[in-house]
Coordinates of C-alpha atoms in Angstrom, one line a residue:
X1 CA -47.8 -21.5 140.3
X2 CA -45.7 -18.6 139.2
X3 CA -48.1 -16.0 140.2
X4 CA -48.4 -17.7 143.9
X5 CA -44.8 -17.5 143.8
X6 CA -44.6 -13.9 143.3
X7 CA -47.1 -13.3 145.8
X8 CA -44.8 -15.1 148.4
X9 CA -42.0 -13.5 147.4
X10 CA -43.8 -9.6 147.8
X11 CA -45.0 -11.3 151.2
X12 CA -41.7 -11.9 152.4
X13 CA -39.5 -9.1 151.0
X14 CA -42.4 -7.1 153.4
X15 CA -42.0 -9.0 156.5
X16 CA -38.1 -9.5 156.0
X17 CA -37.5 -5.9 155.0
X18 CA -38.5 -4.3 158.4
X19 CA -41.5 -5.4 160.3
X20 CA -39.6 -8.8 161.5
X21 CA -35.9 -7.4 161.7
X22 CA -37.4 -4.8 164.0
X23 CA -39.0 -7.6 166.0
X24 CA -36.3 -9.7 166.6
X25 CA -33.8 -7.1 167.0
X26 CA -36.2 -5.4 169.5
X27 CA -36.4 -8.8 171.6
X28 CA -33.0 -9.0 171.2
X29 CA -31.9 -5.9 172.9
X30 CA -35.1 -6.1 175.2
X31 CA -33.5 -9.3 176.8
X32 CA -30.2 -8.2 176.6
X33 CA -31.0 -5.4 179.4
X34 CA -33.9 -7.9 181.3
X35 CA -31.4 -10.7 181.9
X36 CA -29.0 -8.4 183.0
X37 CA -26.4 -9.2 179.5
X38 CA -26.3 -12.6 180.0
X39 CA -23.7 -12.4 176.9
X40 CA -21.2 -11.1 179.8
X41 CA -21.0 -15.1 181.1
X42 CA -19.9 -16.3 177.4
X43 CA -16.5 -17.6 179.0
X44 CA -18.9 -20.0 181.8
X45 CA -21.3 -20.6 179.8
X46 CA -18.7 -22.6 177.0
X47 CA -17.0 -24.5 180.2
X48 CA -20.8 -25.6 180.9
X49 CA -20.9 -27.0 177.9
X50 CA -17.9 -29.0 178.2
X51 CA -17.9 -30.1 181.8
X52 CA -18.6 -33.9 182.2
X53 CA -22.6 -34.5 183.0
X54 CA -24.8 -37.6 182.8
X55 CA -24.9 -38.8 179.6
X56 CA -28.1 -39.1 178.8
X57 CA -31.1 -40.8 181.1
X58 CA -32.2 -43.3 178.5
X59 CA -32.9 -42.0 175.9
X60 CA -32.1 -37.9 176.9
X61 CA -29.2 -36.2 176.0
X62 CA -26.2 -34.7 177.8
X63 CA -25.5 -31.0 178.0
X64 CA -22.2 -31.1 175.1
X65 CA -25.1 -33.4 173.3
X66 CA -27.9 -31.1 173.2
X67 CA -25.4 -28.2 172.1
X68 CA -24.3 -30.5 168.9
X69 CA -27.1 -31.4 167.4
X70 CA -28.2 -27.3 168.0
X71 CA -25.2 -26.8 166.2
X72 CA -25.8 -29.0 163.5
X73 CA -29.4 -27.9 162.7
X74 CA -27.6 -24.3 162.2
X75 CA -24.3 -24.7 161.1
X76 CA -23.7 -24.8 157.4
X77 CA -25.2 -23.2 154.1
X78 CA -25.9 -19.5 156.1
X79 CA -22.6 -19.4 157.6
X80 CA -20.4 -20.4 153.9
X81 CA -23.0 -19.1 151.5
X82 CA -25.3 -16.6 153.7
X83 CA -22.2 -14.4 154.3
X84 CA -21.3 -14.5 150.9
X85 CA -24.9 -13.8 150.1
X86 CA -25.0 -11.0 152.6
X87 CA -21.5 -9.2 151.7
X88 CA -22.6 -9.4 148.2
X89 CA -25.9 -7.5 148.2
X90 CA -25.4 -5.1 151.6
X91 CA -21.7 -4.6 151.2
X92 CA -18.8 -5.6 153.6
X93 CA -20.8 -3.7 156.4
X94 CA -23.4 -6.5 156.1
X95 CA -20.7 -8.7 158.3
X96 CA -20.8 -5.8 161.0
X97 CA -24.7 -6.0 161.2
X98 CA -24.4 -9.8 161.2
X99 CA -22.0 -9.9 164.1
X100 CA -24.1 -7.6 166.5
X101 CA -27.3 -10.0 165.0
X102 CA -25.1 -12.8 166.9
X103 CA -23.9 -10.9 170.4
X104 CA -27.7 -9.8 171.1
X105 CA -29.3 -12.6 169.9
X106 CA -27.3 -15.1 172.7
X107 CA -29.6 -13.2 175.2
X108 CA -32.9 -14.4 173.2
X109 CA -31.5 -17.7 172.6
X110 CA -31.1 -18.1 176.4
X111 CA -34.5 -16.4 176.9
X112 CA -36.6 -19.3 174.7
X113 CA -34.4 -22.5 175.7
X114 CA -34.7 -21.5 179.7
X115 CA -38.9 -21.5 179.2
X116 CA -38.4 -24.7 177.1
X117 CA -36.5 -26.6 179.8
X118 CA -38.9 -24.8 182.3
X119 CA -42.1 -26.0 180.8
X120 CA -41.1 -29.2 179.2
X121 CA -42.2 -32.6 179.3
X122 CA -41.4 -36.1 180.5
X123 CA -43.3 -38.8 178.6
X124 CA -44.2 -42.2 180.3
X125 CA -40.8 -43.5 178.5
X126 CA -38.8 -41.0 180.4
X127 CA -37.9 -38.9 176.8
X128 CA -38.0 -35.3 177.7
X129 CA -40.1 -33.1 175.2
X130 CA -40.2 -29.6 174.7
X131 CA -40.2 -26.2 172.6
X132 CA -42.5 -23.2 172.1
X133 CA -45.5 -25.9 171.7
X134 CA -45.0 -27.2 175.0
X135 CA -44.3 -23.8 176.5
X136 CA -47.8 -22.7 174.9
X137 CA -49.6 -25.6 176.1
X138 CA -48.2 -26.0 179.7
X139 CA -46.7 -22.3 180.4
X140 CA -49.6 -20.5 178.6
X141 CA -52.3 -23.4 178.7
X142 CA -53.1 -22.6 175.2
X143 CA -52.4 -25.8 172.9
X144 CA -54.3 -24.7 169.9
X145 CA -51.2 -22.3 169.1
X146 CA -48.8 -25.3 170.4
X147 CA -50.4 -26.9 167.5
X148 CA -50.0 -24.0 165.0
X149 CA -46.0 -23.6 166.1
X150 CA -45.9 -27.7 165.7
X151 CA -47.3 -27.7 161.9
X152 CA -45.0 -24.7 161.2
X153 CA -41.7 -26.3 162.6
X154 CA -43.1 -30.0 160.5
X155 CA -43.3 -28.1 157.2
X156 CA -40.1 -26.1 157.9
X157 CA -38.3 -29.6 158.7
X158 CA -39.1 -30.7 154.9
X159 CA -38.2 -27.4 153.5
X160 CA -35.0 -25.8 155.1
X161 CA -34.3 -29.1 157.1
X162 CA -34.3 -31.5 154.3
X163 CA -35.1 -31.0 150.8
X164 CA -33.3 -27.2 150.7
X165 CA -30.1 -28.8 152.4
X166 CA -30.3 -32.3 150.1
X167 CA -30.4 -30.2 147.2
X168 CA -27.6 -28.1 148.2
X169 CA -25.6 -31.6 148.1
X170 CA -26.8 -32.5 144.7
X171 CA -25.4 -28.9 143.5
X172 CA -22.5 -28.5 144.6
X173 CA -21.5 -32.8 143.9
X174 CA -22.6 -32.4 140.4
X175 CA -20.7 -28.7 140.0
X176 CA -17.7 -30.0 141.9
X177 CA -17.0 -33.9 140.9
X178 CA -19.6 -34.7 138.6
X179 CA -22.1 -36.9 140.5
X180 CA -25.7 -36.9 139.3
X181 CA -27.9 -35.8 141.4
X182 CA -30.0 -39.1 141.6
X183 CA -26.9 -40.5 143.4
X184 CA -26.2 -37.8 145.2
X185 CA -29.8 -37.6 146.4
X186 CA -29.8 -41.3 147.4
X187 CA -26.7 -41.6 149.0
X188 CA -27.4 -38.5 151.5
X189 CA -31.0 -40.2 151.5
X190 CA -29.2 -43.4 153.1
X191 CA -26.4 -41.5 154.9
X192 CA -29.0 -39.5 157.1
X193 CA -31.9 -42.8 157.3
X194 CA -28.8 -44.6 158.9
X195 CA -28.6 -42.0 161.6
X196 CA -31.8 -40.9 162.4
X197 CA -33.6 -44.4 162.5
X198 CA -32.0 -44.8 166.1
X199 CA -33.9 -41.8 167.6
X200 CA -32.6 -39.1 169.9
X201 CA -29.6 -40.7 171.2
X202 CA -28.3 -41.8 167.9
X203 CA -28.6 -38.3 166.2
X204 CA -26.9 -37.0 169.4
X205 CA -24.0 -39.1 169.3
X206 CA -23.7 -39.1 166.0
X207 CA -23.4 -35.0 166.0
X208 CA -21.0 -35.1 169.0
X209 CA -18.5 -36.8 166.4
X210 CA -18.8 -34.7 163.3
X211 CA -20.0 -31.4 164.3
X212 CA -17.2 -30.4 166.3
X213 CA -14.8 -32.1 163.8
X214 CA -16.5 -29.9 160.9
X215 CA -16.2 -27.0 163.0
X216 CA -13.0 -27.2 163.6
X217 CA -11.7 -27.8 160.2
X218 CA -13.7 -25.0 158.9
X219 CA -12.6 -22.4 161.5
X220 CA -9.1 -23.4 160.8
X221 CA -9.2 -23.4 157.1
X222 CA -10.5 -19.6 157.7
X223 CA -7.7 -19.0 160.1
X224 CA -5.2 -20.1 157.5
X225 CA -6.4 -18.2 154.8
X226 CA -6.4 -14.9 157.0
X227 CA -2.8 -15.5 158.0
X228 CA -1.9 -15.6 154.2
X229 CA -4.2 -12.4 153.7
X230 CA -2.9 -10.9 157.1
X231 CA -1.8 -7.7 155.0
X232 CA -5.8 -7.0 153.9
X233 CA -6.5 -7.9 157.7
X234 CA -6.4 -4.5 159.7
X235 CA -7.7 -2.8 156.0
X236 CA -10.6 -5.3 156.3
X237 CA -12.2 -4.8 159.4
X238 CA -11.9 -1.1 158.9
X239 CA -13.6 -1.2 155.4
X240 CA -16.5 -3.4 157.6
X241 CA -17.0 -1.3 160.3
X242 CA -16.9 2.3 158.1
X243 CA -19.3 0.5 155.5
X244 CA -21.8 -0.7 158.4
X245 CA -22.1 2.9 158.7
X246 CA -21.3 4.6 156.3
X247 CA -22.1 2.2 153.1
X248 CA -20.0 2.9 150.2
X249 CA -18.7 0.5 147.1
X250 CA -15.9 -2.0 148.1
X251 CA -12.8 -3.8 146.8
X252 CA -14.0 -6.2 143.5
X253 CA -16.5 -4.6 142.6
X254 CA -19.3 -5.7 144.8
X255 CA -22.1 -3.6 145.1
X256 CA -22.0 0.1 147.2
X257 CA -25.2 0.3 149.1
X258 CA -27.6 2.4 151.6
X259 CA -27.1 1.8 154.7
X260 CA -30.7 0.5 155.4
X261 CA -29.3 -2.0 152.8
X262 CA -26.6 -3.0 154.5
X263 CA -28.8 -3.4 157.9
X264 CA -31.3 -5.2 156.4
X265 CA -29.2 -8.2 154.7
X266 CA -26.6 -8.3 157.4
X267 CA -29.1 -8.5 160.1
X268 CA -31.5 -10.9 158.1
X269 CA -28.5 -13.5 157.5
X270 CA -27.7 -13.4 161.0
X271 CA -31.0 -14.5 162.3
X272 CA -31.4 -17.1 159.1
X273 CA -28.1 -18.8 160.9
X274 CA -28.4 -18.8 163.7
X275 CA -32.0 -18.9 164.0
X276 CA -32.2 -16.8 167.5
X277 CA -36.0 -16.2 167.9
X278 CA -37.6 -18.5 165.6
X279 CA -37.6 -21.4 168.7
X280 CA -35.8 -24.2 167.0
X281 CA -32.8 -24.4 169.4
X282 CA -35.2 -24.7 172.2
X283 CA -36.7 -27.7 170.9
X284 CA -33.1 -29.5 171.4
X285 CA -32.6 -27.9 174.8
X286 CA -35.4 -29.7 176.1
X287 CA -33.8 -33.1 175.4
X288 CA -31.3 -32.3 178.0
X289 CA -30.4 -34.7 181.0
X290 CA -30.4 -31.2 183.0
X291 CA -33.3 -30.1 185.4
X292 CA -31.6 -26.4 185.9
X293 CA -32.5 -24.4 183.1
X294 CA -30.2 -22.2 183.4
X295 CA -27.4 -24.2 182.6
X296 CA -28.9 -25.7 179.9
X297 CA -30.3 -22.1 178.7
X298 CA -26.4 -21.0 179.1
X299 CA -25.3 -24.2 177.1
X300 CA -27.5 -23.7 174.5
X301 CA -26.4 -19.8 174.3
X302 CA -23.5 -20.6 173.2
X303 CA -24.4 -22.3 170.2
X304 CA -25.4 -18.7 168.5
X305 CA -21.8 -17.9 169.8
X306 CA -20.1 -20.0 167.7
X307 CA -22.5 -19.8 165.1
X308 CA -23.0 -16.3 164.3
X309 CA -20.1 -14.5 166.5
X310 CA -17.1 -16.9 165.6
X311 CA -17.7 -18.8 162.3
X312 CA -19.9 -16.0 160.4
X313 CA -17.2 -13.4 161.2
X314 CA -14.3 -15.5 160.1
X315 CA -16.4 -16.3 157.0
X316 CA -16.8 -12.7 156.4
X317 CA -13.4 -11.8 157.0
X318 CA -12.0 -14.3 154.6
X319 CA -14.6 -12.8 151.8
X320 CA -13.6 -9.0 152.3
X321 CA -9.1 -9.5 153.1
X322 CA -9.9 -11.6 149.4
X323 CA -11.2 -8.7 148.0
X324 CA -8.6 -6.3 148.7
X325 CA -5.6 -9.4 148.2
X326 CA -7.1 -10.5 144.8
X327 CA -9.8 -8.3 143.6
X328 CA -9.7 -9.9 140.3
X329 CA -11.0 -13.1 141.7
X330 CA -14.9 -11.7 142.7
X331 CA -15.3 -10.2 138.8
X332 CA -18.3 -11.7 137.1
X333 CA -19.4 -14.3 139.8
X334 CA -22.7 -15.2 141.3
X335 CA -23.6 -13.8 144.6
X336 CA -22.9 -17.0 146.5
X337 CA -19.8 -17.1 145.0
X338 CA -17.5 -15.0 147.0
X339 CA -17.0 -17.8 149.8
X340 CA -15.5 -19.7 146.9
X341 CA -13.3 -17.4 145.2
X342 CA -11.6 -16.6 148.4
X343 CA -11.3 -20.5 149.4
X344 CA -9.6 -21.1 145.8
X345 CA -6.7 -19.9 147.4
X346 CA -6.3 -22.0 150.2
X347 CA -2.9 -24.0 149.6
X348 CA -2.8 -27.5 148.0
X349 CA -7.1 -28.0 148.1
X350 CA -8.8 -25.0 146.6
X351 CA -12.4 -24.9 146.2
X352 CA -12.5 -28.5 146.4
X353 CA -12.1 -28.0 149.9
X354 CA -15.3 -26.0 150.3
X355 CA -17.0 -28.2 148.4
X356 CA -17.0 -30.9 151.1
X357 CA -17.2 -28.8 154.2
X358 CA -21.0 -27.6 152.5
X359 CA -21.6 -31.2 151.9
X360 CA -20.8 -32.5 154.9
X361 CA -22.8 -29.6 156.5
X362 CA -25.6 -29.6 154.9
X363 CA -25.9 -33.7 156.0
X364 CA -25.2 -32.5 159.4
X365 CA -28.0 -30.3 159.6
X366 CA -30.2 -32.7 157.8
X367 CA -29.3 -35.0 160.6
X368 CA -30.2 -31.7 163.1
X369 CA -33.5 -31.1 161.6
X370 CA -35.1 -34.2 161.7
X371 CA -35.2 -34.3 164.9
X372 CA -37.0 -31.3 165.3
X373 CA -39.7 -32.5 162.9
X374 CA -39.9 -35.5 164.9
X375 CA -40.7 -33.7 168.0
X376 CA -43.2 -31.8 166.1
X377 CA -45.1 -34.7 164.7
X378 CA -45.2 -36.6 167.7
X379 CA -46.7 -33.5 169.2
X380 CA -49.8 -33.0 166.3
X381 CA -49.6 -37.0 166.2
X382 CA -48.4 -38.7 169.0
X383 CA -45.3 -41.3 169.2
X384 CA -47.3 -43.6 166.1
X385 CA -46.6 -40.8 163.9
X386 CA -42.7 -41.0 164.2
X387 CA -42.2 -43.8 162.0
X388 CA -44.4 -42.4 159.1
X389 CA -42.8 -38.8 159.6
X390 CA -39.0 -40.5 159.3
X391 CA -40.0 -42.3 156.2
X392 CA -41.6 -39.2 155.0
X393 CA -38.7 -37.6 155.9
X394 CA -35.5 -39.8 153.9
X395 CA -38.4 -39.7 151.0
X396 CA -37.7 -36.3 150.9
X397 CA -34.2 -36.1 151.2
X398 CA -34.2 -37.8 147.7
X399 CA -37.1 -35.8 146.4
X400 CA -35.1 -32.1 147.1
X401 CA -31.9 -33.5 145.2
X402 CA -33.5 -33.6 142.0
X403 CA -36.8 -31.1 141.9
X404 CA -35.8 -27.1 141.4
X405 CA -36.8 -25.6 144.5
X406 CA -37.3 -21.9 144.1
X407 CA -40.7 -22.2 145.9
X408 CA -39.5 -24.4 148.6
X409 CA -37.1 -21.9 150.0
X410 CA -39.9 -18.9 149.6
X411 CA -41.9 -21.1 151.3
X412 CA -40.0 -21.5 154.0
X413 CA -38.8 -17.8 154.3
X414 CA -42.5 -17.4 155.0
X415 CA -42.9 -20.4 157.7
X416 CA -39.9 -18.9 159.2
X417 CA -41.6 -15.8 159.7
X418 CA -44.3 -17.1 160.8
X419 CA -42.6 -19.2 163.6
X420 CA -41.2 -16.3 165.1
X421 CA -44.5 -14.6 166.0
X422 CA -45.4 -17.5 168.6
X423 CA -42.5 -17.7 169.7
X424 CA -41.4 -13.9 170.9
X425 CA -45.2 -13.4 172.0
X426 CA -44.4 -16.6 174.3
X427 CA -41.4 -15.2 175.6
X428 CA -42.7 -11.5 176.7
X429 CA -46.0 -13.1 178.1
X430 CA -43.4 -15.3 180.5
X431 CA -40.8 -13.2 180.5
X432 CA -41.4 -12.9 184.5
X433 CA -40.2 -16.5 184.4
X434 CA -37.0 -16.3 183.0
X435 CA -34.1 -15.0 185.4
X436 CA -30.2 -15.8 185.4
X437 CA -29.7 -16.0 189.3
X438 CA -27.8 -19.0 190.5
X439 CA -27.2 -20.5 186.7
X440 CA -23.6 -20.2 186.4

């Protein structure tokens, strides 16, 4: 096992370390210019997402629905630990790199959910299906790599959707109050089984609740914490945008490094969040009450907007105005640990604080991913594989609490990769079809 593990790992720090940054960054400045910068109708596009629609035909979802449970598949560990992550090992200029990551890749994340919406499909139920499989099968008449892209996006759903995020849960419980992971495990087993046993509609409603409460709490707890570190505030984004170029050692003693370095990790964690070429937000798009799919690729946009552009910045600020406030606090800890030394400060709740909004996000996005996986086994299976794939899937929530997964999340570095290549190829081969005229 351990030597297919390194050979995973050498596959990945390869693909991750230029050929697939390159790739995604290219599509995302290629469609940048194509659509015109679609980034431009930000403002529009976020009143779209919040101006009343149907709510749902049957089983579909509404606009604000589809952008919630996006946002919940997303949201979470890469925005409070992949910052952390990212400032730790490329420097504070790794927040620049992950910022620009989020501002191009809107105009790819409108790219792949307009073609989803365009080439979706209606089942005999009236549920509305879709995602780079369909857009293969019925935009590019090739279902053998709609298959590929659906096995991809079913193993990825038990790794980074569900065991990866359950034990995240089990972690940080034990770590922060104690709880064993056996209980942890099988409480966020039954937590997420609750929710996702009522299909599409359920999970929607369930994430238009709690995803833009989480949100909200989190962006505020960052906005507090920058008002008491307001001094380190003008020093801090200055430090970020000199080190995104010119990469040098910062405040605490976090590591100096090249700025190829600094690229690489803050452009990596930017696509691992908000997922902006892999296809998984189109997937979600599709469910949509909405037959224009411009609005809906518009709605969906925005979802890497608060992702990436809003919630990864504010994370990033809090890490680097802690540095230079209290740069006693980052000696001797892990890498994910900057998030939390700079939360320890926030008045009257501490780290305790952080503790729960990663639990609480990490159920969200278990709640997120399953749905995808559903989509992608009814695909390979048809609708009589659903049932099997949820049991499968609360199985497994249990499962990732308590097993070590070092390989899980190579693994799934690797699937991820490997869902991007469909996906882009998709996207230039119908790139004729995509347009933003009349959408806003």
């Amino acid at each position: 096992m351990s030597s297919i593990l390194s050979v995973i790992k050498n596959i990945n720090e390869f693909l991750w370390s230029g050929p697939l940054l390159f790739l995604l960054m290219g599509t995302h400045l290629y469609f940048t210019i194509k659509l015109h910068f679609p980034q431009k109708n930000i403002l529009k596009a976020i009143r779209l997402s919040v101006t009343p629609d149907r709510q749902g035909d049957g089983e579909n979802l509404s606009v604000f629905a589809t952008l919630a449970t996006t946002l919940a598949a997303t949201l979470g560990t890469g925005n409070i630990v992949g910052v952390s992550t990212a400032v730790a090992l490329g420097g504070a200029g790794a927040i620049f790199w992950c910022w620009i990551t989020g501002i191009l890749g809107m105009a790819t994340a409108y790219a792949e959910c307009f073609l989803s919406v365009r080439f979706r499909t209606t089942k005999a139920d009236g549920l509305n299906r879709g995602g780079p499989m369909y857009v293969w099968e019925n935009g590019l008449h090739n279902k053998l790599v709609g298959k590929i892209y659906a096995l991809l996006i079913l193993i990825a759903a038990f790794g980074v959707g569900c065991t990866t995020q359950s034990n995240s849960i089990a972690q940080t419980t034990s770590m922060s109050f104690g709880i064993s992971p056996q209980i942890a495990g099988f409480a966020a087993a039954l937590v997420t089984g609750f929710v996702i046993v009522g299909g599409i509609k359920s999970i929607g409603n369930v994430c238009m609740k709690i995803v833009p409460f989480l949100a909200v709490l989190f962006t505020g707890s960052c906005i507090l914490l920058l008002f008491l570190n307001r001094t380190a505030l003008v020093p801090a984004i200055t430090l970020i945008i000199k080190s995104a170029l010119a990469p040098r050692a910062i405040a605490g003693g976090a590591i100096g490094s090249s700025i190829m370095v600094t690229v690489r990790y803050g452009i990596a964690r930017g696509l691992f969040t908000n997922e902006a070429g892999i296809g998984t937000a189109s997937i979600t798009a599709a469910a949509s009450t909405t037959p224009d799919p411009g609005k809906q690729a518009y709605v969906s946009m925005t979802a890497v907007f608060w992702d990436t552009v809003v919630m990864c910045l504010l994370s990033g600020l809090v890490i680097v105005t802690n540095m230079i406030c209290h740069p006693g606090s980052t000696e001797g800890i892990s890498e994910a640990g900057l998030t939390e030394a700079a939360f320890s400060y926030l008045p009257g709740l501490g780290s305790i604080f952080l503790s729960l909004c990663l639990v609480a996000f990490a159920i969200a996005t278990l709640i997120g991913w399953s749905y995808l996986g559903e989509c992608a086994m009814e695909y390979l299976a048809g609708s009589k594989g659903i049932f099997v794939y949820k049991v499968a899937y609360i199985v497994m929530i249990y499962v990732g609490a308590v097993l070590p997964l070092t390989f899980v999340w190579e693994c799934t570095d690797l699937i991820n990769a490997c869902m991007v290549i469909p996906n882009v190829a998709a996207l230039f081969l119908l790139r004729k079809h995509i347009h933003t005229k009349k959408c806003v």
